[in-house]
Amino acid sequence: MVAMKAIEKIVANLGATNINGHLEELLVDGILYAFKEQTSSDIFNMTLNGFVVVLNSLEWRVRPYLPQICDTIKVCLDNKSCKVRQKAAYAISQIAGVLKQCEEEQLMANLGVVLHEKLAEECPEVLGSVMEALKAIKHHQ
Protein backbone atom coordinates (compact mmCIF):
# COMPACT_ATOMS: atom_id res chain seq x y z
CA MET A 1 0.00 0.00 0.00
CA VAL A 2 2.79 2.41 0.93
CA ALA A 3 4.76 1.54 -2.20
CA MET A 4 1.78 2.21 -4.46
CA LYS A 5 1.11 5.56 -2.78
CA ALA A 6 4.78 6.50 -3.21
CA ILE A 7 4.75 5.49 -6.89
CA GLU A 8 1.57 7.47 -7.45
CA LYS A 9 3.00 10.62 -5.85
CA ILE A 10 6.37 10.37 -7.61
CA VAL A 11 4.84 9.82 -11.05
CA ALA A 12 2.18 12.49 -10.48
CA ASN A 13 4.78 15.07 -9.41
CA LEU A 14 7.71 14.20 -11.67
CA GLY A 15 6.03 12.53 -14.63
CA ALA A 16 7.20 9.44 -16.46
CA THR A 17 9.40 10.94 -19.16
CA ASN A 18 12.68 9.87 -17.52
CA ILE A 19 11.61 6.28 -16.94
CA ASN A 20 13.63 3.90 -19.15
CA GLY A 21 12.16 0.86 -20.90
CA HIS A 22 13.18 -1.72 -18.30
CA LEU A 23 11.91 0.35 -15.38
CA GLU A 24 8.72 1.06 -17.32
CA GLU A 25 8.17 -2.68 -17.78
CA LEU A 26 8.77 -3.36 -14.07
CA LEU A 27 6.47 -0.50 -13.10
CA VAL A 28 3.58 -1.68 -15.27
CA ASP A 29 4.10 -5.26 -14.11
CA GLY A 30 4.04 -4.14 -10.48
CA ILE A 31 0.94 -1.99 -10.74
CA LEU A 32 -0.89 -4.73 -12.64
CA TYR A 33 0.02 -7.23 -9.93
CA ALA A 34 -1.14 -4.81 -7.22
CA PHE A 35 -4.36 -4.12 -9.14
CA LYS A 36 -5.14 -7.85 -9.40
CA GLU A 37 -4.19 -8.74 -5.83
CA GLN A 38 -5.83 -5.96 -3.81
CA THR A 39 -8.16 -7.13 -1.07
CA SER A 40 -9.60 -4.38 1.10
CA SER A 41 -11.50 -1.36 -0.13
CA ASP A 42 -8.90 1.14 1.11
CA ILE A 43 -6.05 -0.67 -0.60
CA PHE A 44 -8.14 -1.00 -3.75
CA ASN A 45 -8.77 2.76 -3.92
CA MET A 46 -5.09 3.52 -3.47
CA THR A 47 -4.10 0.85 -5.99
CA LEU A 48 -6.63 2.14 -8.51
CA ASN A 49 -5.44 5.73 -8.16
CA GLY A 50 -1.81 4.71 -8.62
CA PHE A 51 -2.75 2.46 -11.55
CA VAL A 52 -4.55 5.30 -13.33
CA VAL A 53 -1.82 7.89 -12.62
CA VAL A 54 0.94 5.64 -13.96
CA LEU A 55 -0.96 4.64 -17.11
CA ASN A 56 -1.95 8.22 -17.89
CA SER A 57 1.63 9.42 -17.29
CA LEU A 58 3.16 6.81 -19.58
CA GLU A 59 0.79 7.93 -22.36
CA TRP A 60 1.64 6.24 -25.70
CA ARG A 61 4.46 4.19 -24.14
CA VAL A 62 1.85 2.08 -22.37
CA ARG A 63 0.61 0.71 -25.72
CA PRO A 64 2.50 -2.63 -25.62
CA TYR A 65 0.98 -3.34 -22.21
CA LEU A 66 -2.62 -2.44 -23.04
CA PRO A 67 -3.79 -5.94 -24.07
CA GLN A 68 -2.55 -7.35 -20.76
CA ILE A 69 -4.04 -4.42 -18.83
CA CYS A 70 -7.42 -4.83 -20.53
CA ASP A 71 -7.40 -8.58 -19.90
CA THR A 72 -6.71 -7.93 -16.22
CA ILE A 73 -9.57 -5.43 -16.03
CA LYS A 74 -11.92 -7.90 -17.75
CA VAL A 75 -11.03 -10.56 -15.17
CA CYS A 76 -11.81 -8.06 -12.40
CA LEU A 77 -15.17 -7.28 -14.05
CA ASP A 78 -16.11 -10.94 -13.50
CA ASN A 79 -15.04 -10.97 -9.83
CA LYS A 80 -17.66 -11.99 -7.27
CA SER A 81 -17.05 -8.83 -5.22
CA CYS A 82 -19.20 -5.84 -6.16
CA LYS A 83 -16.40 -3.46 -5.11
CA VAL A 84 -13.85 -5.13 -7.39
CA ARG A 85 -16.27 -5.03 -10.34
CA GLN A 86 -17.07 -1.39 -9.61
CA LYS A 87 -13.42 -0.37 -9.49
CA ALA A 88 -12.64 -2.33 -12.67
CA ALA A 89 -15.36 -0.46 -14.54
CA TYR A 90 -14.10 2.80 -13.06
CA ALA A 91 -10.59 1.96 -14.25
CA ILE A 92 -11.91 1.63 -17.81
CA SER A 93 -13.49 5.07 -17.61
CA GLN A 94 -10.16 6.50 -16.45
CA ILE A 95 -7.95 4.88 -19.12
CA ALA A 96 -10.27 5.34 -22.11
CA GLY A 97 -8.29 8.44 -23.11
CA VAL A 98 -5.03 6.47 -23.10
CA LEU A 99 -6.63 3.77 -25.26
CA LYS A 100 -7.66 6.46 -27.74
CA GLN A 101 -4.26 8.16 -27.65
CA CYS A 102 -2.57 4.80 -28.35
CA GLU A 103 -4.98 4.19 -31.25
CA GLU A 104 -6.34 1.04 -29.61
CA GLU A 105 -9.89 1.41 -30.86
CA GLN A 106 -10.26 -2.37 -31.14
CA LEU A 107 -9.42 -2.85 -27.46
CA MET A 108 -11.78 -0.03 -26.56
CA ALA A 109 -14.55 -1.59 -28.64
CA ASN A 110 -13.93 -4.96 -26.99
CA LEU A 111 -14.17 -3.38 -23.54
CA GLY A 112 -17.37 -1.67 -24.68
CA VAL A 113 -18.89 -5.04 -25.59
CA VAL A 114 -17.88 -6.50 -22.22
CA LEU A 115 -19.36 -3.49 -20.42
CA HIS A 116 -22.55 -3.72 -22.48
CA GLU A 117 -22.95 -7.29 -21.24
CA LYS A 118 -22.66 -5.96 -17.67
CA LEU A 119 -25.70 -3.69 -18.02
CA ALA A 120 -27.74 -6.40 -16.26
CA GLU A 121 -25.60 -5.85 -13.14
CA GLU A 122 -27.53 -6.22 -9.89
CA CYS A 123 -25.32 -3.98 -7.71
CA PRO A 124 -26.31 -0.34 -8.33
CA GLU A 125 -22.78 0.96 -7.60
CA VAL A 126 -21.32 -1.37 -10.21
CA LEU A 127 -24.01 -0.46 -12.72
CA GLY A 128 -23.22 3.23 -12.23
CA SER A 129 -19.52 2.61 -12.87
CA VAL A 130 -20.32 0.47 -15.92
CA MET A 131 -22.47 3.25 -17.36
CA GLU A 132 -19.73 5.80 -16.64
CA ALA A 133 -17.18 3.58 -18.40
CA LEU A 134 -19.46 3.20 -21.43
CA LYS A 135 -19.88 6.97 -21.51
CA ALA A 136 -16.09 7.45 -21.43
CA ILE A 137 -15.60 4.95 -24.26
CA LYS A 138 -18.29 6.67 -26.34
CA HIS A 139 -16.68 10.05 -25.66
CA HIS A 140 -13.25 8.86 -26.82
CA GLN A 141 -14.35 7.04 -29.97
PDB file of C-alpha atoms in Angstrom:
ATOM      1  CA  MET A   1       0.000   0.000   0.000  1.00  0.00           C
ATOM      2  CA  VAL A   2       2.786   2.412   0.934  1.00  0.00           C
ATOM      3  CA  ALA A   3       4.759   1.536  -2.197  1.00  0.00           C
ATOM      4  CA  MET A   4       1.780   2.210  -4.455  1.00  0.00           C
ATOM      5  CA  LYS A   5       1.110   5.561  -2.784  1.00  0.00           C
ATOM      6  CA  ALA A   6       4.785   6.502  -3.214  1.00  0.00           C
ATOM      7  CA  ILE A   7       4.753   5.489  -6.893  1.00  0.00           C
ATOM      8  CA  GLU A   8       1.565   7.468  -7.450  1.00  0.00           C
ATOM      9  CA  LYS A   9       2.995  10.624  -5.853  1.00  0.00           C
ATOM     10  CA  ILE A  10       6.366  10.369  -7.608  1.00  0.00           C
ATOM     11  CA  VAL A  11       4.845   9.818 -11.050  1.00  0.00           C
ATOM     12  CA  ALA A  12       2.181  12.485 -10.483  1.00  0.00           C
ATOM     13  CA  ASN A  13       4.775  15.069  -9.411  1.00  0.00           C
ATOM     14  CA  LEU A  14       7.712  14.197 -11.673  1.00  0.00           C
ATOM     15  CA  GLY A  15       6.030  12.534 -14.628  1.00  0.00           C
ATOM     16  CA  ALA A  16       7.202   9.437 -16.464  1.00  0.00           C
ATOM     17  CA  THR A  17       9.403  10.938 -19.164  1.00  0.00           C
ATOM     18  CA  ASN A  18      12.678   9.873 -17.519  1.00  0.00           C
ATOM     19  CA  ILE A  19      11.605   6.276 -16.943  1.00  0.00           C
ATOM     20  CA  ASN A  20      13.625   3.902 -19.146  1.00  0.00           C
ATOM     21  CA  GLY A  21      12.158   0.864 -20.900  1.00  0.00           C
ATOM     22  CA  HIS A  22      13.180  -1.716 -18.301  1.00  0.00           C
ATOM     23  CA  LEU A  23      11.906   0.347 -15.376  1.00  0.00           C
ATOM     24  CA  GLU A  24       8.723   1.059 -17.320  1.00  0.00           C
ATOM     25  CA  GLU A  25       8.166  -2.678 -17.775  1.00  0.00           C
ATOM     26  CA  LEU A  26       8.766  -3.359 -14.074  1.00  0.00           C
ATOM     27  CA  LEU A  27       6.469  -0.500 -13.105  1.00  0.00           C
ATOM     28  CA  VAL A  28       3.578  -1.679 -15.274  1.00  0.00           C
ATOM     29  CA  ASP A  29       4.103  -5.257 -14.113  1.00  0.00           C
ATOM     30  CA  GLY A  30       4.042  -4.142 -10.481  1.00  0.00           C
ATOM     31  CA  ILE A  31       0.940  -1.989 -10.738  1.00  0.00           C
ATOM     32  CA  LEU A  32      -0.888  -4.734 -12.639  1.00  0.00           C
ATOM     33  CA  TYR A  33       0.017  -7.226  -9.928  1.00  0.00           C
ATOM     34  CA  ALA A  34      -1.145  -4.808  -7.219  1.00  0.00           C
ATOM     35  CA  PHE A  35      -4.362  -4.121  -9.144  1.00  0.00           C
ATOM     36  CA  LYS A  36      -5.135  -7.850  -9.397  1.00  0.00           C
ATOM     37  CA  GLU A  37      -4.195  -8.739  -5.834  1.00  0.00           C
ATOM     38  CA  GLN A  38      -5.826  -5.959  -3.811  1.00  0.00           C
ATOM     39  CA  THR A  39      -8.160  -7.129  -1.069  1.00  0.00           C
ATOM     40  CA  SER A  40      -9.602  -4.381   1.101  1.00  0.00           C
ATOM     41  CA  SER A  41     -11.502  -1.362  -0.134  1.00  0.00           C
ATOM     42  CA  ASP A  42      -8.897   1.143   1.110  1.00  0.00           C
ATOM     43  CA  ILE A  43      -6.047  -0.669  -0.599  1.00  0.00           C
ATOM     44  CA  PHE A  44      -8.137  -1.002  -3.750  1.00  0.00           C
ATOM     45  CA  ASN A  45      -8.773   2.758  -3.918  1.00  0.00           C
ATOM     46  CA  MET A  46      -5.094   3.519  -3.470  1.00  0.00           C
ATOM     47  CA  THR A  47      -4.100   0.853  -5.993  1.00  0.00           C
ATOM     48  CA  LEU A  48      -6.635   2.136  -8.505  1.00  0.00           C
ATOM     49  CA  ASN A  49      -5.441   5.730  -8.158  1.00  0.00           C
ATOM     50  CA  GLY A  50      -1.805   4.705  -8.624  1.00  0.00           C
ATOM     51  CA  PHE A  51      -2.750   2.459 -11.549  1.00  0.00           C
ATOM     52  CA  VAL A  52      -4.546   5.297 -13.331  1.00  0.00           C
ATOM     53  CA  VAL A  53      -1.821   7.895 -12.620  1.00  0.00           C
ATOM     54  CA  VAL A  54       0.939   5.642 -13.964  1.00  0.00           C
ATOM     55  CA  LEU A  55      -0.963   4.642 -17.112  1.00  0.00           C
ATOM     56  CA  ASN A  56      -1.950   8.220 -17.890  1.00  0.00           C
ATOM     57  CA  SER A  57       1.626   9.419 -17.291  1.00  0.00           C
ATOM     58  CA  LEU A  58       3.160   6.809 -19.581  1.00  0.00           C
ATOM     59  CA  GLU A  59       0.789   7.933 -22.358  1.00  0.00           C
ATOM     60  CA  TRP A  60       1.639   6.244 -25.697  1.00  0.00           C
ATOM     61  CA  ARG A  61       4.460   4.188 -24.139  1.00  0.00           C
ATOM     62  CA  VAL A  62       1.845   2.076 -22.372  1.00  0.00           C
ATOM     63  CA  ARG A  63       0.606   0.708 -25.719  1.00  0.00           C
ATOM     64  CA  PRO A  64       2.497  -2.631 -25.622  1.00  0.00           C
ATOM     65  CA  TYR A  65       0.977  -3.341 -22.212  1.00  0.00           C
ATOM     66  CA  LEU A  66      -2.625  -2.436 -23.043  1.00  0.00           C
ATOM     67  CA  PRO A  67      -3.790  -5.937 -24.075  1.00  0.00           C
ATOM     68  CA  GLN A  68      -2.550  -7.355 -20.763  1.00  0.00           C
ATOM     69  CA  ILE A  69      -4.040  -4.424 -18.829  1.00  0.00           C
ATOM     70  CA  CYS A  70      -7.424  -4.831 -20.532  1.00  0.00           C
ATOM     71  CA  ASP A  71      -7.403  -8.583 -19.898  1.00  0.00           C
ATOM     72  CA  THR A  72      -6.712  -7.934 -16.217  1.00  0.00           C
ATOM     73  CA  ILE A  73      -9.567  -5.431 -16.032  1.00  0.00           C
ATOM     74  CA  LYS A  74     -11.920  -7.903 -17.747  1.00  0.00           C
ATOM     75  CA  VAL A  75     -11.027 -10.565 -15.168  1.00  0.00           C
ATOM     76  CA  CYS A  76     -11.808  -8.062 -12.404  1.00  0.00           C
ATOM     77  CA  LEU A  77     -15.168  -7.283 -14.047  1.00  0.00           C
ATOM     78  CA  ASP A  78     -16.106 -10.939 -13.496  1.00  0.00           C
ATOM     79  CA  ASN A  79     -15.043 -10.974  -9.835  1.00  0.00           C
ATOM     80  CA  LYS A  80     -17.664 -11.991  -7.270  1.00  0.00           C
ATOM     81  CA  SER A  81     -17.045  -8.831  -5.216  1.00  0.00           C
ATOM     82  CA  CYS A  82     -19.196  -5.837  -6.160  1.00  0.00           C
ATOM     83  CA  LYS A  83     -16.398  -3.458  -5.105  1.00  0.00           C
ATOM     84  CA  VAL A  84     -13.851  -5.129  -7.390  1.00  0.00           C
ATOM     85  CA  ARG A  85     -16.270  -5.034 -10.337  1.00  0.00           C
ATOM     86  CA  GLN A  86     -17.070  -1.390  -9.611  1.00  0.00           C
ATOM     87  CA  LYS A  87     -13.420  -0.374  -9.489  1.00  0.00           C
ATOM     88  CA  ALA A  88     -12.636  -2.330 -12.669  1.00  0.00           C
ATOM     89  CA  ALA A  89     -15.365  -0.455 -14.536  1.00  0.00           C
ATOM     90  CA  TYR A  90     -14.100   2.803 -13.058  1.00  0.00           C
ATOM     91  CA  ALA A  91     -10.587   1.960 -14.252  1.00  0.00           C
ATOM     92  CA  ILE A  92     -11.913   1.628 -17.808  1.00  0.00           C
ATOM     93  CA  SER A  93     -13.490   5.072 -17.611  1.00  0.00           C
ATOM     94  CA  GLN A  94     -10.160   6.495 -16.445  1.00  0.00           C
ATOM     95  CA  ILE A  95      -7.952   4.883 -19.118  1.00  0.00           C
ATOM     96  CA  ALA A  96     -10.269   5.341 -22.112  1.00  0.00           C
ATOM     97  CA  GLY A  97      -8.290   8.439 -23.107  1.00  0.00           C
ATOM     98  CA  VAL A  98      -5.031   6.471 -23.100  1.00  0.00           C
ATOM     99  CA  LEU A  99      -6.630   3.771 -25.263  1.00  0.00           C
ATOM    100  CA  LYS A 100      -7.664   6.460 -27.743  1.00  0.00           C
ATOM    101  CA  GLN A 101      -4.257   8.156 -27.654  1.00  0.00           C
ATOM    102  CA  CYS A 102      -2.567   4.805 -28.348  1.00  0.00           C
ATOM    103  CA  GLU A 103      -4.982   4.185 -31.246  1.00  0.00           C
ATOM    104  CA  GLU A 104      -6.339   1.035 -29.615  1.00  0.00           C
ATOM    105  CA  GLU A 105      -9.887   1.414 -30.858  1.00  0.00           C
ATOM    106  CA  GLN A 106     -10.264  -2.368 -31.138  1.00  0.00           C
ATOM    107  CA  LEU A 107      -9.422  -2.853 -27.457  1.00  0.00           C
ATOM    108  CA  MET A 108     -11.784  -0.029 -26.563  1.00  0.00           C
ATOM    109  CA  ALA A 109     -14.554  -1.592 -28.641  1.00  0.00           C
ATOM    110  CA  ASN A 110     -13.929  -4.956 -26.990  1.00  0.00           C
ATOM    111  CA  LEU A 111     -14.174  -3.379 -23.538  1.00  0.00           C
ATOM    112  CA  GLY A 112     -17.372  -1.671 -24.681  1.00  0.00           C
ATOM    113  CA  VAL A 113     -18.886  -5.044 -25.593  1.00  0.00           C
ATOM    114  CA  VAL A 114     -17.885  -6.498 -22.220  1.00  0.00           C
ATOM    115  CA  LEU A 115     -19.360  -3.485 -20.424  1.00  0.00           C
ATOM    116  CA  HIS A 116     -22.551  -3.721 -22.478  1.00  0.00           C
ATOM    117  CA  GLU A 117     -22.950  -7.291 -21.241  1.00  0.00           C
ATOM    118  CA  LYS A 118     -22.656  -5.962 -17.672  1.00  0.00           C
ATOM    119  CA  LEU A 119     -25.700  -3.693 -18.015  1.00  0.00           C
ATOM    120  CA  ALA A 120     -27.739  -6.397 -16.262  1.00  0.00           C
ATOM    121  CA  GLU A 121     -25.604  -5.850 -13.141  1.00  0.00           C
ATOM    122  CA  GLU A 122     -27.525  -6.223  -9.895  1.00  0.00           C
ATOM    123  CA  CYS A 123     -25.324  -3.978  -7.711  1.00  0.00           C
ATOM    124  CA  PRO A 124     -26.310  -0.340  -8.328  1.00  0.00           C
ATOM    125  CA  GLU A 125     -22.784   0.957  -7.597  1.00  0.00           C
ATOM    126  CA  VAL A 126     -21.319  -1.368 -10.207  1.00  0.00           C
ATOM    127  CA  LEU A 127     -24.009  -0.464 -12.723  1.00  0.00           C
ATOM    128  CA  GLY A 128     -23.215   3.230 -12.232  1.00  0.00           C
ATOM    129  CA  SER A 129     -19.518   2.607 -12.869  1.00  0.00           C
ATOM    130  CA  VAL A 130     -20.324   0.465 -15.917  1.00  0.00           C
ATOM    131  CA  MET A 131     -22.468   3.252 -17.362  1.00  0.00           C
ATOM    132  CA  GLU A 132     -19.732   5.804 -16.642  1.00  0.00           C
ATOM    133  CA  ALA A 133     -17.176   3.582 -18.396  1.00  0.00           C
ATOM    134  CA  LEU A 134     -19.459   3.196 -21.426  1.00  0.00           C
ATOM    135  CA  LYS A 135     -19.880   6.973 -21.506  1.00  0.00           C
ATOM    136  CA  ALA A 136     -16.088   7.448 -21.428  1.00  0.00           C
ATOM    137  CA  ILE A 137     -15.601   4.955 -24.256  1.00  0.00           C
ATOM    138  CA  LYS A 138     -18.287   6.668 -26.339  1.00  0.00           C
ATOM    139  CA  HIS A 139     -16.684  10.048 -25.657  1.00  0.00           C
ATOM    140  CA  HIS A 140     -13.246   8.863 -26.816  1.00  0.00           C
ATOM    141  CA  GLN A 141     -14.352   7.037 -29.970  1.00  0.00           C
TER     142      GLN A 141
END
